[in-house]
PDB file of C-alpha atoms in Angstrom:
ATOM      1  CA  UNK A   6       5.358   1.422 -27.630  1.00  0.00           C
ATOM      2  CA  UNK A   7       2.499   1.664 -28.535  1.00  0.00           C
ATOM      3  CA  UNK A   8      -0.326   4.436 -27.886  1.00  0.00           C
ATOM      4  CA  UNK A   9      -3.702   4.722 -26.014  1.00  0.00           C
ATOM      5  CA  UNK A  10      -5.997   4.680 -29.469  1.00  0.00           C
ATOM      6  CA  UNK A  11      -9.294   7.058 -28.795  1.00  0.00           C
ATOM      7  CA  UNK A  12     -10.895   5.969 -30.532  1.00  0.00           C
ATOM      8  CA  UNK A  13     -11.676   2.996 -28.142  1.00  0.00           C
ATOM      9  CA  UNK A  14     -12.830   5.182 -25.359  1.00  0.00           C
ATOM     10  CA  UNK A  15     -16.047   4.931 -24.441  1.00  0.00           C
ATOM     11  CA  UNK A  16     -19.139   6.215 -22.676  1.00  0.00           C
ATOM     12  CA  UNK A  17     -21.965   4.009 -21.163  1.00  0.00           C
ATOM     13  CA  UNK A  18     -25.037   5.464 -19.093  1.00  0.00           C
ATOM     14  CA  UNK A  19     -26.370   2.265 -19.074  1.00  0.00           C
ATOM     15  CA  UNK A  20     -23.868  -0.043 -17.739  1.00  0.00           C
ATOM     16  CA  UNK A  21     -21.155   2.049 -16.104  1.00  0.00           C
ATOM     17  CA  UNK A  22     -18.545  -2.017 -15.450  1.00  0.00           C
ATOM     18  CA  UNK A  23     -17.717  -1.622 -19.152  1.00  0.00           C
ATOM     19  CA  UNK A  24     -14.143  -1.075 -19.763  1.00  0.00           C
ATOM     20  CA  UNK A  25     -13.533   2.720 -21.280  1.00  0.00           C
ATOM     21  CA  UNK A  26     -10.002   2.314 -22.349  1.00  0.00           C
ATOM     22  CA  UNK A  27      -8.593  -0.291 -25.012  1.00  0.00           C
ATOM     23  CA  UNK A  28      -8.505  -3.666 -23.620  1.00  0.00           C
ATOM     24  CA  UNK A  29      -6.198  -4.933 -25.685  1.00  0.00           C
ATOM     25  CA  UNK A  30      -3.423  -2.088 -23.386  1.00  0.00           C
ATOM     26  CA  UNK A  31      -2.226  -4.063 -20.806  1.00  0.00           C
ATOM     27  CA  UNK A  32      -1.125  -2.001 -18.022  1.00  0.00           C
ATOM     28  CA  UNK A  33       2.797  -2.056 -16.782  1.00  0.00           C
ATOM     29  CA  UNK A  34       3.481  -1.380 -13.590  1.00  0.00           C
ATOM     30  CA  UNK A  35       7.154   0.332 -11.930  1.00  0.00           C
ATOM     31  CA  UNK A  36       7.665  -0.613  -8.614  1.00  0.00           C
ATOM     32  CA  UNK A  37      10.166  -1.146  -6.291  1.00  0.00           C
ATOM     33  CA  UNK A  38       9.586  -4.819  -4.377  1.00  0.00           C
ATOM     34  CA  UNK A  39       9.217  -3.000  -0.723  1.00  0.00           C
ATOM     35  CA  UNK A  40       7.397   0.434  -1.638  1.00  0.00           C
ATOM     36  CA  UNK A  41       4.224   0.375   0.201  1.00  0.00           C
ATOM     37  CA  UNK A  42       2.620   2.472  -2.467  1.00  0.00           C
ATOM     38  CA  UNK A  43       3.258  -0.259  -5.107  1.00  0.00           C
ATOM     39  CA  UNK A  44       1.257  -2.594  -2.705  1.00  0.00           C
ATOM     40  CA  UNK A  45      -1.417  -0.599  -2.475  1.00  0.00           C
ATOM     41  CA  UNK A  46      -1.896  -0.171  -6.219  1.00  0.00           C
ATOM     42  CA  UNK A  47      -0.857  -4.355  -6.776  1.00  0.00           C
ATOM     43  CA  UNK A  48      -4.266  -5.205  -4.796  1.00  0.00           C
ATOM     44  CA  UNK A  49      -6.184  -2.552  -6.187  1.00  0.00           C
ATOM     45  CA  UNK A  50      -5.316  -4.138  -9.967  1.00  0.00           C
ATOM     46  CA  UNK A  51      -5.329  -7.512  -8.512  1.00  0.00           C
ATOM     47  CA  UNK A  52      -8.906  -7.020  -7.374  1.00  0.00           C
ATOM     48  CA  UNK A  53     -10.731  -5.723 -10.408  1.00  0.00           C
ATOM     49  CA  UNK A  54      -9.402  -8.873 -11.983  1.00  0.00           C
ATOM     50  CA  UNK A  55      -7.017  -6.729 -13.813  1.00  0.00           C
ATOM     51  CA  UNK A  56      -3.820  -8.680 -15.938  1.00  0.00           C
ATOM     52  CA  UNK A  57      -0.648  -6.073 -16.304  1.00  0.00           C
ATOM     53  CA  UNK A  58       2.543  -6.309 -16.316  1.00  0.00           C
ATOM     54  CA  UNK A  59       5.176  -5.325 -13.432  1.00  0.00           C
ATOM     55  CA  UNK A  60       9.006  -4.036 -13.816  1.00  0.00           C
ATOM     56  CA  UNK A  61      11.296  -3.666 -10.698  1.00  0.00           C
ATOM     57  CA  UNK A  62      13.819  -1.046 -10.846  1.00  0.00           C
ATOM     58  CA  UNK A  63      16.225  -0.214  -8.001  1.00  0.00           C
ATOM     59  CA  UNK A  64      15.460   3.244  -6.106  1.00  0.00           C
ATOM     60  CA  UNK A  65      18.958   3.527  -4.908  1.00  0.00           C
ATOM     61  CA  UNK A  66      20.064   3.473  -8.312  1.00  0.00           C
ATOM     62  CA  UNK A  67      16.823   4.568 -10.283  1.00  0.00           C
ATOM     63  CA  UNK A  68      17.642   3.865 -14.777  1.00  0.00           C
ATOM     64  CA  UNK A  69      17.559   7.510 -16.539  1.00  0.00           C
ATOM     65  CA  UNK A  70      13.979   5.853 -18.614  1.00  0.00           C
ATOM     66  CA  UNK A  71      12.867   5.796 -14.942  1.00  0.00           C
ATOM     67  CA  UNK A  72      13.353   9.358 -13.832  1.00  0.00           C
ATOM     68  CA  UNK A  73      12.208  11.246 -16.914  1.00  0.00           C
ATOM     69  CA  UNK A  74       8.545   9.805 -16.592  1.00  0.00           C
ATOM     70  CA  UNK A  75       8.631   9.971 -12.732  1.00  0.00           C
ATOM     71  CA  UNK A  76       8.387  14.098 -11.866  1.00  0.00           C
ATOM     72  CA  UNK A  77       8.976  12.785  -7.525  1.00  0.00           C
ATOM     73  CA  UNK A  78      10.783   9.759  -9.011  1.00  0.00           C
ATOM     74  CA  UNK A  79       8.829   7.392  -6.043  1.00  0.00           C
ATOM     75  CA  UNK A  80       7.384   4.816  -7.154  1.00  0.00           C
ATOM     76  CA  UNK A  81       4.834   3.724  -8.778  1.00  0.00           C
ATOM     77  CA  UNK A  82       4.220   4.572 -12.066  1.00  0.00           C
ATOM     78  CA  UNK A  83       1.616   2.892 -14.333  1.00  0.00           C
ATOM     79  CA  UNK A  84       2.431   3.345 -18.061  1.00  0.00           C
ATOM     80  CA  UNK A  85      -0.512   2.815 -20.477  1.00  0.00           C
ATOM     81  CA  UNK A  86       0.886   1.809 -24.043  1.00  0.00           C
ATOM     82  CA  UNK A  87       2.692   5.606 -24.467  1.00  0.00           C
ATOM     83  CA  UNK A  88       1.490   7.204 -21.568  1.00  0.00           C
ATOM     84  CA  UNK A  89       3.052   6.935 -17.941  1.00  0.00           C
ATOM     85  CA  UNK A  90       0.299   7.788 -14.771  1.00  0.00           C
ATOM     86  CA  UNK A  91       2.455   8.479 -11.512  1.00  0.00           C
ATOM     87  CA  UNK A  92       1.417   8.400  -7.735  1.00  0.00           C
ATOM     88  CA  UNK A  93      -0.774   5.551  -6.473  1.00  0.00           C
ATOM     89  CA  UNK A  94      -4.222   7.452  -5.931  1.00  0.00           C
ATOM     90  CA  UNK A  95      -3.812   8.572  -9.342  1.00  0.00           C
ATOM     91  CA  UNK A  96      -2.855   5.288 -10.705  1.00  0.00           C
ATOM     92  CA  UNK A  97      -6.052   3.244  -8.309  1.00  0.00           C
ATOM     93  CA  UNK A  98      -8.104   6.482  -9.263  1.00  0.00           C
ATOM     94  CA  UNK A  99      -7.640   5.903 -12.947  1.00  0.00           C
ATOM     95  CA  UNK A 100      -8.763   2.321 -12.862  1.00  0.00           C
ATOM     96  CA  UNK A 101     -11.377   2.403 -10.750  1.00  0.00           C
ATOM     97  CA  UNK A 102     -12.772   4.389 -14.198  1.00  0.00           C
ATOM     98  CA  UNK A 103     -11.786   2.770 -16.303  1.00  0.00           C
ATOM     99  CA  UNK A 104     -12.587  -0.929 -15.494  1.00  0.00           C
ATOM    100  CA  UNK A 105     -15.143  -3.135 -13.875  1.00  0.00           C
ATOM    101  CA  UNK A 106     -15.004  -4.745 -10.262  1.00  0.00           C
ATOM    102  CA  UNK A 107     -15.511  -1.286  -8.964  1.00  0.00           C
ATOM    103  CA  UNK A 108     -14.283  -0.491  -5.967  1.00  0.00           C
ATOM    104  CA  UNK A 109     -15.488   2.889  -4.445  1.00  0.00           C
ATOM    105  CA  UNK A 110     -18.996   2.788  -3.186  1.00  0.00           C
ATOM    106  CA  UNK A 111     -21.589   3.548  -4.887  1.00  0.00           C
ATOM    107  CA  UNK A 112     -23.140   6.548  -2.317  1.00  0.00           C
ATOM    108  CA  UNK A 113     -22.173   9.519  -2.869  1.00  0.00           C
ATOM    109  CA  UNK A 114     -21.673  10.664   0.873  1.00  0.00           C
ATOM    110  CA  UNK A 115     -19.496   7.475   1.542  1.00  0.00           C
ATOM    111  CA  UNK A 116     -17.573   6.869  -1.160  1.00  0.00           C
ATOM    112  CA  UNK A 117     -16.563  11.312  -0.003  1.00  0.00           C
ATOM    113  CA  UNK A 118     -16.139   9.621   3.298  1.00  0.00           C
ATOM    114  CA  UNK A 119     -13.835   6.458   1.495  1.00  0.00           C
ATOM    115  CA  UNK A 120     -11.285   9.237   0.072  1.00  0.00           C
ATOM    116  CA  UNK A 121     -10.648  10.964   3.386  1.00  0.00           C
ATOM    117  CA  UNK A 122      -9.772   7.801   5.272  1.00  0.00           C
ATOM    118  CA  UNK A 123      -7.809   6.766   2.353  1.00  0.00           C
ATOM    119  CA  UNK A 124      -5.571  10.049   2.930  1.00  0.00           C
ATOM    120  CA  UNK A 125      -6.039   9.528   6.293  1.00  0.00           C
ATOM    121  CA  UNK A 126      -3.318   5.963   6.102  1.00  0.00           C
ATOM    122  CA  UNK A 127      -0.796   8.447   4.578  1.00  0.00           C
ATOM    123  CA  UNK A 128       0.003   9.715   7.824  1.00  0.00           C
ATOM    124  CA  UNK A 129      -0.236   6.301   8.910  1.00  0.00           C
ATOM    125  CA  UNK A 130       2.476   4.893   6.528  1.00  0.00           C
ATOM    126  CA  UNK A 131       4.737   7.528   7.885  1.00  0.00           C
ATOM    127  CA  UNK A 132       3.927   6.256  10.867  1.00  0.00           C
ATOM    128  CA  UNK A 133       5.887   3.052   9.983  1.00  0.00           C
ATOM    129  CA  UNK A 134       8.199   4.243   8.026  1.00  0.00           C
ATOM    130  CA  UNK A 135       9.443   6.247  10.784  1.00  0.00           C
ATOM    131  CA  UNK A 136       9.428   2.868  13.901  1.00  0.00           C
ATOM    132  CA  UNK A 137      11.372   1.213  10.900  1.00  0.00           C
ATOM    133  CA  UNK A 138      13.972   4.541  11.516  1.00  0.00           C
ATOM    134  CA  UNK A 139      13.263   5.644  14.852  1.00  0.00           C
ATOM    135  CA  UNK A 140      17.166   5.439  16.362  1.00  0.00           C
ATOM    136  CA  UNK A 141      15.706   4.359  20.078  1.00  0.00           C
ATOM    137  CA  UNK A 142      13.485   2.940  21.907  1.00  0.00           C
ATOM    138  CA  UNK A 143      11.968   5.892  23.426  1.00  0.00           C
ATOM    139  CA  UNK A 144      11.705   7.846  19.570  1.00  0.00           C
ATOM    140  CA  UNK A 145      10.711   4.645  18.503  1.00  0.00           C
ATOM    141  CA  UNK A 146       7.782   4.124  21.656  1.00  0.00           C
ATOM    142  CA  UNK A 147       7.300   8.262  21.091  1.00  0.00           C
ATOM    143  CA  UNK A 148       6.225   6.977  17.249  1.00  0.00           C
ATOM    144  CA  UNK A 149       4.613   4.271  18.033  1.00  0.00           C
ATOM    145  CA  UNK A 150       1.771   6.122  20.422  1.00  0.00           C
ATOM    146  CA  UNK A 151       1.390   8.513  18.071  1.00  0.00           C
ATOM    147  CA  UNK A 152       0.397   5.911  15.766  1.00  0.00           C
ATOM    148  CA  UNK A 153      -1.755   3.778  18.285  1.00  0.00           C
ATOM    149  CA  UNK A 154      -3.818   7.865  18.278  1.00  0.00           C
ATOM    150  CA  UNK A 155      -4.061   7.627  14.570  1.00  0.00           C
ATOM    151  CA  UNK A 156      -5.589   4.236  15.527  1.00  0.00           C
ATOM    152  CA  UNK A 157      -7.831   5.967  17.729  1.00  0.00           C
ATOM    153  CA  UNK A 158      -9.502   8.611  15.574  1.00  0.00           C
ATOM    154  CA  UNK A 159     -10.117   5.392  12.692  1.00  0.00           C
ATOM    155  CA  UNK A 160     -11.338   2.549  15.453  1.00  0.00           C
ATOM    156  CA  UNK A 161     -13.404   5.193  16.660  1.00  0.00           C
ATOM    157  CA  UNK A 162     -14.863   5.509  12.858  1.00  0.00           C
ATOM    158  CA  UNK A 163     -15.156   2.090  11.394  1.00  0.00           C
ATOM    159  CA  UNK A 164     -18.828   0.737  12.213  1.00  0.00           C
ATOM    160  CA  UNK A 165     -18.418  -2.688  10.349  1.00  0.00           C
ATOM    161  CA  UNK A 166     -16.017  -5.434   9.981  1.00  0.00           C
ATOM    162  CA  UNK A 167     -15.433  -7.765   8.071  1.00  0.00           C
ATOM    163  CA  UNK A 168     -13.624  -4.718   5.854  1.00  0.00           C
ATOM    164  CA  UNK A 169     -13.440  -1.200   5.831  1.00  0.00           C
ATOM    165  CA  UNK A 170     -16.850  -0.768   4.101  1.00  0.00           C
ATOM    166  CA  UNK A 171     -18.624  -4.194   5.828  1.00  0.00           C
ATOM    167  CA  UNK A 172     -18.849  -6.396   3.933  1.00  0.00           C
ATOM    168  CA  UNK A 173     -17.018  -5.134   0.048  1.00  0.00           C
ATOM    169  CA  UNK A 174     -13.596  -4.748  -0.012  1.00  0.00           C
ATOM    170  CA  UNK A 175     -12.988  -1.257  -0.805  1.00  0.00           C
ATOM    171  CA  UNK A 176      -9.949   0.996  -2.141  1.00  0.00           C
ATOM    172  CA  UNK A 177      -9.638   1.903   1.779  1.00  0.00           C
ATOM    173  CA  UNK A 178      -9.053  -1.734   2.534  1.00  0.00           C
ATOM    174  CA  UNK A 179      -5.871  -1.157   0.222  1.00  0.00           C
ATOM    175  CA  UNK A 180      -5.219   1.387   1.146  1.00  0.00           C
ATOM    176  CA  UNK A 181      -4.314   0.745   5.213  1.00  0.00           C
ATOM    177  CA  UNK A 182      -3.347  -3.771   3.852  1.00  0.00           C
ATOM    178  CA  UNK A 183       0.377  -2.295   3.506  1.00  0.00           C
ATOM    179  CA  UNK A 184       0.460  -0.683   6.553  1.00  0.00           C
ATOM    180  CA  UNK A 185      -0.575  -4.126   8.338  1.00  0.00           C
ATOM    181  CA  UNK A 186       1.508  -5.490   6.677  1.00  0.00           C
ATOM    182  CA  UNK A 187       4.682  -3.548   7.669  1.00  0.00           C
ATOM    183  CA  UNK A 188       3.718  -3.141  11.217  1.00  0.00           C
ATOM    184  CA  UNK A 189       2.748  -7.544  11.217  1.00  0.00           C
ATOM    185  CA  UNK A 190       6.632  -7.569  10.118  1.00  0.00           C
ATOM    186  CA  UNK A 191       7.993  -5.373  13.401  1.00  0.00           C
ATOM    187  CA  UNK A 192       5.364  -7.267  15.206  1.00  0.00           C
ATOM    188  CA  UNK A 193       7.473 -10.252  14.599  1.00  0.00           C
ATOM    189  CA  UNK A 194       9.999  -8.618  16.366  1.00  0.00           C
ATOM    190  CA  UNK A 195       9.047  -6.470  18.639  1.00  0.00           C
ATOM    191  CA  UNK A 196       5.298  -7.506  18.930  1.00  0.00           C
ATOM    192  CA  UNK A 197       3.316  -4.733  20.827  1.00  0.00           C
ATOM    193  CA  UNK A 198       2.607  -3.105  17.307  1.00  0.00           C
ATOM    194  CA  UNK A 199      -1.198  -3.576  17.544  1.00  0.00           C
ATOM    195  CA  UNK A 200      -3.383  -3.228  20.552  1.00  0.00           C
ATOM    196  CA  UNK A 201      -6.344  -5.692  20.192  1.00  0.00           C
ATOM    197  CA  UNK A 202      -7.603  -5.104  23.640  1.00  0.00           C
ATOM    198  CA  UNK A 203      -8.184  -1.134  22.611  1.00  0.00           C
ATOM    199  CA  UNK A 204      -8.499  -1.079  18.435  1.00  0.00           C
ATOM    200  CA  UNK A 205     -10.320  -4.613  18.407  1.00  0.00           C
ATOM    201  CA  UNK A 206     -12.070  -3.405  14.996  1.00  0.00           C
ATOM    202  CA  UNK A 207      -8.946  -2.379  13.085  1.00  0.00           C
ATOM    203  CA  UNK A 208      -7.353  -5.778  14.760  1.00  0.00           C
ATOM    204  CA  UNK A 209      -9.749  -8.234  13.191  1.00  0.00           C
ATOM    205  CA  UNK A 210     -10.115  -5.890  10.040  1.00  0.00           C
ATOM    206  CA  UNK A 211      -6.321  -6.070   9.891  1.00  0.00           C
ATOM    207  CA  UNK A 212      -6.684 -10.126  10.464  1.00  0.00           C
ATOM    208  CA  UNK A 213      -9.305 -10.415   8.053  1.00  0.00           C
ATOM    209  CA  UNK A 214      -7.031  -8.593   4.949  1.00  0.00           C
ATOM    210  CA  UNK A 215      -4.304 -10.355   5.892  1.00  0.00           C
ATOM    211  CA  UNK A 216      -6.366 -14.047   4.855  1.00  0.00           C
ATOM    212  CA  UNK A 217      -7.280 -12.000   1.708  1.00  0.00           C
ATOM    213  CA  UNK A 218      -6.013 -13.581  -2.011  1.00  0.00           C
ATOM    214  CA  UNK A 219      -5.124  -9.992  -3.573  1.00  0.00           C
ATOM    215  CA  UNK A 220      -3.650  -8.989  -0.691  1.00  0.00           C
ATOM    216  CA  UNK A 221      -0.915 -12.039  -0.029  1.00  0.00           C
ATOM    217  CA  UNK A 222       0.133 -11.813  -3.746  1.00  0.00           C
ATOM    218  CA  UNK A 223       0.925  -8.476  -3.880  1.00  0.00           C
ATOM    219  CA  UNK A 224       4.486  -8.268  -2.797  1.00  0.00           C
ATOM    220  CA  UNK A 225       6.964 -11.013  -3.588  1.00  0.00           C
ATOM    221  CA  UNK A 226       7.041 -14.056  -2.306  1.00  0.00           C
ATOM    222  CA  UNK A 227       9.834 -13.481   0.260  1.00  0.00           C
ATOM    223  CA  UNK A 228       8.626  -9.919   1.115  1.00  0.00           C
ATOM    224  CA  UNK A 229       9.796 -10.764   4.714  1.00  0.00           C
ATOM    225  CA  UNK A 230      13.648 -11.846   3.736  1.00  0.00           C
ATOM    226  CA  UNK A 231      13.676  -8.820   2.092  1.00  0.00           C
ATOM    227  CA  UNK A 232      12.131  -5.921   4.609  1.00  0.00           C
ATOM    228  CA  UNK A 233      14.416  -7.474   7.617  1.00  0.00           C
ATOM    229  CA  UNK A 234      17.511  -6.860   5.171  1.00  0.00           C
ATOM    230  CA  UNK A 235      15.883  -3.352   4.964  1.00  0.00           C
ATOM    231  CA  UNK A 236      15.400  -2.246   8.450  1.00  0.00           C
ATOM    232  CA  UNK A 237      18.534  -3.329   9.406  1.00  0.00           C
ATOM    233  CA  UNK A 238      20.285  -1.314   6.788  1.00  0.00           C
ATOM    234  CA  UNK A 239      18.565   1.156   7.649  1.00  0.00           C
ATOM    235  CA  UNK A 240      19.706   0.379  11.149  1.00  0.00           C
ATOM    236  CA  UNK A 241      16.791   1.555  14.068  1.00  0.00           C
ATOM    237  CA  UNK A 242      15.692   0.574  17.242  1.00  0.00           C
ATOM    238  CA  UNK A 243      13.466  -2.311  15.485  1.00  0.00           C
ATOM    239  CA  UNK A 244      16.597  -3.632  13.477  1.00  0.00           C
ATOM    240  CA  UNK A 245      18.859  -4.361  17.231  1.00  0.00           C
ATOM    241  CA  UNK A 246      15.859  -7.701  18.153  1.00  0.00           C
ATOM    242  CA  UNK A 247      17.103  -8.807  14.452  1.00  0.00           C
ATOM    243  CA  UNK A 248      20.216 -11.692  14.693  1.00  0.00           C
ATOM    244  CA  UNK A 249      22.866 -10.046  13.262  1.00  0.00           C
ATOM    245  CA  UNK A 250      25.239 -13.045  12.937  1.00  0.00           C
ATOM    246  CA  UNK A 251      22.528 -12.945   9.758  1.00  0.00           C
ATOM    247  CA  UNK A 252      23.618  -9.552   7.973  1.00  0.00           C
ATOM    248  CA  UNK A 253      26.267  -7.247   6.507  1.00  0.00           C
ATOM    249  CA  UNK A 254      28.026  -4.764   9.172  1.00  0.00           C
ATOM    250  CA  UNK A 255      26.220  -1.227   8.212  1.00  0.00           C
ATOM    251  CA  UNK A 256      28.211   1.706   7.498  1.00  0.00           C
ATOM    252  CA  UNK A 257      26.095   3.748   7.510  1.00  0.00           C
ATOM    253  CA  UNK A 258      22.497   3.559   7.416  1.00  0.00           C
ATOM    254  CA  UNK A 259      19.830   4.200   3.717  1.00  0.00           C
ATOM    255  CA  UNK A 260      16.568   3.995   3.204  1.00  0.00           C
ATOM    256  CA  UNK A 261      16.505   0.952   0.586  1.00  0.00           C
TER     257      UNK A 261
END
């Protein structure tokens, strides 16, 4: 693969919107079709109108070349010429630094608050994962209780809608959209993932994000079908709401 052309890097005090990388290098995202962190990166790419390629791998049997460039053995990986960037937050910050259509607010204090709430989305995503693998109703409901308590804090902070910062889409929105997407998929099987009375601003925010082109186009077209297959494979409590006649018996639960 062609390496970065360092002579193309530049800075401009007058126009921060100009790209600082070789625009001839087309980013390539290495992905797993159901990874929420990949979806987060794809939303950022689409929002920033960056032309990119994507390659899907099987995380259950990753290729050797992927393991060589992914220290954690996780996706996403962003390949730029001969360089590979891992971790979705690092990828999005790289895109934000080097491409136009900024997603971070200009105000430094607000930007810091945004980064804090982006970090807050990670344990929420862990909760959604734990919902998908909870073995019984009690553990499922306990996990959902914990997620709702996290949402209590998020709801109290949100001052504006339709987006997290009000009128402007940000990286915070890209960070929570994959969470809402998966909860909505589970909601179709078992209502109660969202509490519009308890969290009205989150509910309005979630509904707005679902309308966004960058969110709708951030997953494969058969995401819902694949996600349900994944839930069945994980064989947790939520899978009991699927039609068992549509799936093969599961000998042992699998994350993938």
